[in-house]
Structure formats: C-alpha cells, structure tokens
C-alpha cells in the first residue's frame, strides 16, 4: 500500500509540473565560440525562448605550480512564473562565486 501511495504521489507531481512548449521549440539565435587554445576561450549562446549564456576563460599563473583557468560568465532565463533570473559568476583559485539578485548573500 505504501508503494502505491508513493507511486501515486510521484505521478501527481509529474503531471502537475508546468509544461512549456516554448522551450521545446526554442531556436538558437546566436552562437559564438572562440577557442584560442591554451591561452583561453570565449563563447556565447542565445535562444528564442530568452535563455542566454556567455563565458570567458583565461590562463592564470602560467608556468607555475598554481597554473589554472579563471572563468567569468553569466546566464539568464525566464522562469515559468515570468520572472527573469540572471546569475553572473567567477570561477578561479577561490572557487565558484555566483551572484544574482535572487541568491542569498553570506553574512560578512
């Protein structure tokens, strides 16, 4: 009986999830990709359903023990409730550091 209830709940959640034909039929409007090899990269994409992403990466501390790629980027999309969310981020020797108006900020 517990399995049947759990299965029913799972199906109910799946059926209630918002469906979007907008995402299914999205077209790529812009695609740029500049891979400059070991030195870094730069790419961007934008789709007809309002999703956009861009990212740049570059080699830092070249030739040292701490050689790494530092990345900066952002992504933006419209949620099912119509609100536009945007996240900008840096990923480097200090870890992944996202920022967005909807994200909580750690106390200082």
Tab-separated table of N, CA and C in Angstrom:
chain	number	residue	atom	x	y	z
A	1	UNK	N	0.816	-1.191	0.000
A	1	UNK	CA	0.000	0.000	0.000
A	1	UNK	C	0.868	1.267	0.000
A	2	UNK	N	1.947	1.263	0.803
A	2	UNK	CA	2.824	2.426	0.861
A	2	UNK	C	3.466	2.700	-0.497
A	3	UNK	N	3.806	1.634	-1.207
A	3	UNK	CA	4.412	1.795	-2.526
A	3	UNK	C	3.414	2.431	-3.486
A	4	UNK	N	2.161	2.013	-3.423
A	4	UNK	CA	1.130	2.577	-4.297
A	4	UNK	C	0.923	4.058	-4.006
A	5	UNK	N	0.930	4.443	-2.737
A	5	UNK	CA	0.748	5.845	-2.370
A	5	UNK	C	1.940	6.670	-2.854
A	6	UNK	N	3.137	6.142	-2.656
A	6	UNK	CA	4.331	6.855	-3.109
A	6	UNK	C	4.335	7.003	-4.630
A	7	UNK	N	3.946	5.942	-5.347
A	7	UNK	CA	3.879	5.992	-6.799
A	7	UNK	C	2.836	7.002	-7.257
A	8	UNK	N	1.681	7.010	-6.612
A	8	UNK	CA	0.632	7.967	-6.953
A	8	UNK	C	1.119	9.402	-6.736
A	9	UNK	N	1.798	9.646	-5.619
A	9	UNK	CA	2.311	10.982	-5.323
A	9	UNK	C	3.329	11.416	-6.373
A	10	UNK	N	4.184	10.505	-6.781
A	10	UNK	CA	5.191	10.813	-7.798
A	10	UNK	C	4.537	11.167	-9.128
A	11	UNK	N	3.530	10.403	-9.530
A	11	UNK	CA	2.818	10.672	-10.781
A	11	UNK	C	2.091	12.014	-10.688
A	12	UNK	N	1.480	12.308	-9.543
A	12	UNK	CA	0.763	13.571	-9.370
A	12	UNK	C	1.705	14.758	-9.508
A	13	UNK	N	2.886	14.649	-8.937
A	13	UNK	CA	3.868	15.729	-9.039
A	13	UNK	C	4.305	15.913	-10.491
A	14	UNK	N	4.546	14.823	-11.181
A	14	UNK	CA	4.978	14.902	-12.581
A	14	UNK	C	3.902	15.526	-13.464
A	15	UNK	N	2.655	15.177	-13.247
A	15	UNK	CA	1.554	15.713	-14.045
A	15	UNK	C	1.340	17.189	-13.737
A	16	UNK	N	1.533	17.587	-12.487
A	16	UNK	CA	1.317	18.972	-12.075
A	16	UNK	C	2.446	19.897	-12.503
A	17	UNK	N	3.592	19.359	-12.869
A	17	UNK	CA	4.730	20.199	-13.263
A	17	UNK	C	4.366	21.015	-14.491
A	18	UNK	N	4.743	22.304	-14.504
A	18	UNK	CA	4.414	23.138	-15.660
A	18	UNK	C	5.096	22.622	-16.924
A	19	UNK	N	4.354	22.628	-17.997
A	19	UNK	CA	4.881	22.195	-19.287
A	19	UNK	C	5.059	23.425	-20.167
A	20	UNK	N	6.140	23.495	-20.901
A	20	UNK	CA	6.393	24.652	-21.745
A	20	UNK	C	6.761	24.207	-23.150
A	21	UNK	N	5.880	24.505	-24.091
A	21	UNK	CA	6.204	24.243	-25.486
A	21	UNK	C	7.221	25.251	-25.988
A	22	UNK	N	7.328	26.394	-25.290
A	22	UNK	CA	8.286	27.415	-25.665
A	22	UNK	C	9.707	26.862	-25.635
A	23	UNK	N	10.025	26.092	-24.597
A	23	UNK	CA	11.366	25.516	-24.504
A	23	UNK	C	11.580	24.426	-25.549
A	24	UNK	N	10.569	23.627	-25.779
A	24	UNK	CA	10.691	22.520	-26.733
A	24	UNK	C	10.968	23.018	-28.152
A	25	UNK	N	10.391	24.157	-28.506
A	25	UNK	CA	10.516	24.687	-29.859
A	25	UNK	C	11.564	25.793	-29.986
A	26	UNK	N	12.391	25.974	-28.967
A	26	UNK	CA	13.378	27.065	-28.975
A	26	UNK	C	14.388	26.892	-30.108
A	27	UNK	N	14.769	28.009	-30.671
A	27	UNK	CA	15.761	28.048	-31.746
A	27	UNK	C	17.008	28.772	-31.242
A	28	UNK	N	18.161	28.392	-31.722
A	28	UNK	CA	19.400	29.093	-31.396
A	28	UNK	C	19.469	30.339	-32.279
A	29	UNK	N	19.513	31.515	-31.631
A	29	UNK	CA	19.573	32.776	-32.366
A	29	UNK	C	21.008	33.256	-32.559
A	30	UNK	N	21.856	32.930	-31.607
A	30	UNK	CA	23.248	33.388	-31.658
A	30	UNK	C	24.133	32.315	-31.057
A	31	UNK	N	25.244	32.039	-31.708
A	31	UNK	CA	26.236	31.113	-31.176
A	31	UNK	C	27.609	31.603	-31.588
A	32	UNK	N	28.435	31.900	-30.613
A	32	UNK	CA	29.809	32.318	-30.870
A	32	UNK	C	30.732	31.438	-30.044
A	33	UNK	N	31.835	31.033	-30.633
A	33	UNK	CA	32.794	30.198	-29.925
A	33	UNK	C	34.190	30.525	-30.431
A	34	UNK	N	34.997	31.072	-29.534
A	34	UNK	CA	36.374	31.428	-29.884
A	34	UNK	C	37.297	30.697	-28.913
A	35	UNK	N	37.795	29.565	-29.333
A	35	UNK	CA	38.706	28.785	-28.504
A	35	UNK	C	40.116	29.105	-28.965
A	36	UNK	N	40.828	29.843	-28.119
A	36	UNK	CA	42.181	30.254	-28.514
A	36	UNK	C	43.241	29.333	-27.914
A	37	UNK	N	42.857	28.090	-27.689
A	37	UNK	CA	43.806	27.085	-27.223
A	37	UNK	C	44.147	27.218	-25.762
A	38	UNK	N	45.392	27.029	-25.450
A	38	UNK	CA	45.863	27.024	-24.070
A	38	UNK	C	45.640	28.382	-23.399
A	39	UNK	N	45.650	29.444	-24.168
A	39	UNK	CA	45.521	30.787	-23.605
A	39	UNK	C	44.132	31.075	-23.049
A	40	UNK	N	43.085	30.449	-23.579
A	40	UNK	CA	41.746	30.701	-23.060
A	40	UNK	C	40.653	30.440	-24.068
A	41	UNK	N	39.463	30.936	-23.735
A	41	UNK	CA	38.302	30.731	-24.583
A	41	UNK	C	37.275	31.823	-24.322
A	42	UNK	N	36.308	31.929	-25.243
A	42	UNK	CA	35.219	32.877	-25.138
A	42	UNK	C	34.055	32.294	-25.921
A	43	UNK	N	32.877	32.167	-25.312
A	43	UNK	CA	31.722	31.668	-26.038
A	43	UNK	C	30.450	32.350	-25.544
A	44	UNK	N	29.429	32.342	-26.388
A	44	UNK	CA	28.137	32.916	-26.045
A	44	UNK	C	27.062	32.214	-26.852
A	45	UNK	N	25.874	32.081	-26.245
A	45	UNK	CA	24.731	31.490	-26.936
A	45	UNK	C	23.464	32.208	-26.478
A	46	UNK	N	22.520	32.344	-27.400
A	46	UNK	CA	21.229	32.956	-27.089
A	46	UNK	C	20.153	32.191	-27.839
A	47	UNK	N	19.029	31.905	-27.168
A	47	UNK	CA	17.950	31.149	-27.787
A	47	UNK	C	16.668	31.972	-27.847
A	48	UNK	N	15.738	31.546	-28.677
A	48	UNK	CA	14.491	32.274	-28.898
A	48	UNK	C	13.569	32.277	-27.683
A	49	UNK	N	13.799	31.418	-26.714
A	49	UNK	CA	12.951	31.399	-25.517
A	49	UNK	C	13.529	32.249	-24.388
A	50	UNK	N	14.502	33.108	-24.704
A	50	UNK	CA	15.019	34.060	-23.732
A	50	UNK	C	16.192	33.585	-22.903
A	51	UNK	N	16.735	32.432	-23.203
A	51	UNK	CA	17.910	31.956	-22.481
A	51	UNK	C	19.156	32.515	-23.149
A	52	UNK	N	20.073	33.015	-22.330
A	52	UNK	CA	21.358	33.448	-22.868
A	52	UNK	C	22.449	33.069	-21.882
A	53	UNK	N	23.598	32.752	-22.416
A	53	UNK	CA	24.760	32.379	-21.619
A	53	UNK	C	26.003	32.915	-22.304
A	54	UNK	N	26.988	33.282	-21.506
A	54	UNK	CA	28.278	33.676	-22.061
A	54	UNK	C	29.340	33.371	-21.020
A	55	UNK	N	30.548	33.104	-21.517
A	55	UNK	CA	31.637	32.760	-20.610
A	55	UNK	C	32.975	33.038	-21.280
A	56	UNK	N	33.933	33.525	-20.473
A	56	UNK	CA	35.298	33.716	-20.935
A	56	UNK	C	36.227	33.056	-19.934
A	57	UNK	N	37.274	32.468	-20.422
A	57	UNK	CA	38.265	31.861	-19.549
A	57	UNK	C	39.656	32.222	-20.016
A	58	UNK	N	40.546	32.395	-19.064
A	58	UNK	CA	41.935	32.690	-19.429
A	58	UNK	C	42.879	31.999	-18.469
A	59	UNK	N	44.042	31.693	-18.968
A	59	UNK	CA	45.078	31.037	-18.192
A	59	UNK	C	45.675	32.024	-17.195
A	60	UNK	N	45.760	31.617	-15.945
A	60	UNK	CA	46.409	32.464	-14.930
A	60	UNK	C	47.554	31.682	-14.296
A	61	UNK	N	48.520	32.384	-13.785
A	61	UNK	CA	49.704	31.786	-13.160
A	61	UNK	C	50.410	30.811	-14.102
A	62	UNK	N	50.519	31.194	-15.362
A	62	UNK	CA	51.114	30.327	-16.382
A	62	UNK	C	52.520	29.879	-15.989
A	63	UNK	N	52.769	28.604	-16.151
A	63	UNK	CA	54.081	28.037	-15.892
A	63	UNK	C	54.386	27.782	-14.427
A	64	UNK	N	53.480	28.136	-13.543
A	64	UNK	CA	53.727	27.922	-12.115
A	64	UNK	C	52.982	26.681	-11.621
A	65	UNK	N	53.228	26.337	-10.391
A	65	UNK	CA	52.537	25.205	-9.759
A	65	UNK	C	51.041	25.492	-9.617
A	66	UNK	N	50.663	26.769	-9.600
A	66	UNK	CA	49.266	27.178	-9.430
A	66	UNK	C	48.580	27.549	-10.739
A	67	UNK	N	49.116	27.061	-11.861
A	67	UNK	CA	48.526	27.354	-13.160
A	67	UNK	C	47.084	26.858	-13.184
A	68	UNK	N	46.178	27.705	-13.672
A	68	UNK	CA	44.756	27.350	-13.721
A	68	UNK	C	44.057	28.222	-14.756
A	69	UNK	N	42.814	27.908	-15.022
A	69	UNK	CA	41.993	28.746	-15.885
A	69	UNK	C	41.005	29.478	-14.993
A	70	UNK	N	40.957	30.792	-15.119
A	70	UNK	CA	39.984	31.621	-14.410
A	70	UNK	C	38.834	31.898	-15.378
A	71	UNK	N	37.619	31.710	-14.914
A	71	UNK	CA	36.441	31.829	-15.764
A	71	UNK	C	35.510	32.906	-15.219
A	72	UNK	N	34.956	33.695	-16.124
A	72	UNK	CA	33.911	34.670	-15.805
A	72	UNK	C	32.766	34.420	-16.769
A	73	UNK	N	31.540	34.508	-16.263
A	73	UNK	CA	30.417	34.292	-17.150
A	73	UNK	C	29.105	34.708	-16.541
A	74	UNK	N	28.050	34.459	-17.293
A	74	UNK	CA	26.703	34.742	-16.814
A	74	UNK	C	25.711	33.890	-17.592
A	75	UNK	N	24.538	33.717	-16.983
A	75	UNK	CA	23.421	33.108	-17.695
A	75	UNK	C	22.142	33.793	-17.251
A	76	UNK	N	21.149	33.756	-18.140
A	76	UNK	CA	19.885	34.454	-17.907
A	76	UNK	C	18.767	33.621	-18.513
A	77	UNK	N	17.642	33.543	-17.801
A	77	UNK	CA	16.491	32.807	-18.313
A	77	UNK	C	15.219	33.344	-17.686
A	78	UNK	N	14.076	33.050	-18.310
A	78	UNK	CA	12.778	33.423	-17.782
A	78	UNK	C	12.154	32.174	-17.181
A	79	UNK	N	11.783	32.258	-15.910
A	79	UNK	CA	11.179	31.130	-15.201
A	79	UNK	C	9.709	30.983	-15.597
A	80	UNK	N	9.103	29.892	-15.189
A	80	UNK	CA	7.703	29.608	-15.502
A	80	UNK	C	6.766	30.693	-14.970
A	81	UNK	N	7.162	31.368	-13.893
A	81	UNK	CA	6.328	32.434	-13.326
A	81	UNK	C	6.518	33.775	-14.045
A	82	UNK	N	7.336	33.809	-15.098
A	82	UNK	CA	7.549	35.016	-15.871
A	82	UNK	C	8.694	35.883	-15.377
A	83	UNK	N	9.274	35.538	-14.246
A	83	UNK	CA	10.386	36.319	-13.699
A	83	UNK	C	11.683	35.968	-14.421
A	84	UNK	N	12.478	37.007	-14.720
A	84	UNK	CA	13.775	36.811	-15.367
A	84	UNK	C	14.836	36.681	-14.279
A	85	UNK	N	15.610	35.617	-14.351
A	85	UNK	CA	16.698	35.375	-13.406
A	85	UNK	C	18.018	35.517	-14.140
A	86	UNK	N	18.965	36.170	-13.490
A	86	UNK	CA	20.294	36.319	-14.072
A	86	UNK	C	21.338	36.031	-13.000
A	87	UNK	N	22.331	35.257	-13.381
A	87	UNK	CA	23.437	34.922	-12.491
A	87	UNK	C	24.727	35.278	-13.208
A	88	UNK	N	25.594	35.998	-12.524
A	88	UNK	CA	26.949	36.227	-13.000
A	88	UNK	C	27.867	35.445	-12.071
A	89	UNK	N	28.994	35.021	-12.586
A	89	UNK	CA	29.875	34.204	-11.749
A	89	UNK	C	31.333	34.355	-12.146
A	90	UNK	N	32.163	34.006	-11.188
A	90	UNK	CA	33.600	33.886	-11.375
A	90	UNK	C	33.963	32.515	-10.821
A	91	UNK	N	34.815	31.808	-11.511
A	91	UNK	CA	35.341	30.531	-11.021
A	91	UNK	C	36.850	30.594	-11.201
A	92	UNK	N	37.552	30.604	-10.087
A	92	UNK	CA	39.010	30.729	-10.139
A	92	UNK	C	39.626	30.003	-8.949
A	93	UNK	N	40.828	30.396	-8.570
A	93	UNK	CA	41.503	29.725	-7.457
A	93	UNK	C	40.745	29.883	-6.141
A	94	UNK	N	39.771	30.793	-6.086
A	94	UNK	CA	38.951	30.990	-4.890
A	94	UNK	C	37.624	30.244	-4.957
A	95	UNK	N	37.430	29.403	-5.971
A	95	UNK	CA	36.210	28.614	-6.099
A	95	UNK	C	35.174	29.281	-6.990
A	96	UNK	N	33.988	28.702	-6.999
A	96	UNK	CA	32.855	29.201	-7.788
A	96	UNK	C	32.134	30.261	-6.970
A	97	UNK	N	31.992	31.467	-7.550
A	97	UNK	CA	31.409	32.600	-6.830
A	97	UNK	C	30.268	33.207	-7.641
A	98	UNK	N	29.045	32.701	-7.449
A	98	UNK	CA	27.901	33.234	-8.195
A	98	UNK	C	27.316	34.471	-7.514
A	99	UNK	N	26.700	35.329	-8.307
A	99	UNK	CA	25.983	36.494	-7.794
A	99	UNK	C	24.707	36.673	-8.594
A	100	UNK	N	23.627	37.002	-7.909
A	100	UNK	CA	22.350	37.275	-8.552
A	100	UNK	C	21.415	37.888	-7.537
A	101	UNK	N	20.498	38.724	-8.004
A	101	UNK	CA	19.577	39.403	-7.101
A	101	UNK	C	18.740	38.411	-6.281
A	102	UNK	N	18.493	37.227	-6.812
A	102	UNK	CA	17.663	36.233	-6.138
A	102	UNK	C	18.473	35.285	-5.237
A	103	UNK	N	19.797	35.388	-5.264
A	103	UNK	CA	20.640	34.492	-4.466
A	103	UNK	C	20.907	35.095	-3.088
A	104	UNK	N	20.923	34.262	-2.059
A	104	UNK	CA	21.243	34.784	-0.729
A	104	UNK	C	22.715	35.222	-0.662
A	105	UNK	N	22.974	36.193	0.186
A	105	UNK	CA	24.334	36.703	0.368
A	105	UNK	C	24.808	36.281	1.752
A	106	UNK	N	26.001	35.731	1.819
A	106	UNK	CA	26.561	35.283	3.095
A	106	UNK	C	26.874	36.480	3.978
A	107	UNK	N	26.647	36.346	5.277
A	107	UNK	CA	26.995	37.453	6.187
A	107	UNK	C	28.494	37.676	6.190
A	108	UNK	N	28.875	38.928	6.435
A	108	UNK	CA	30.307	39.244	6.416
A	108	UNK	C	30.844	39.504	7.780
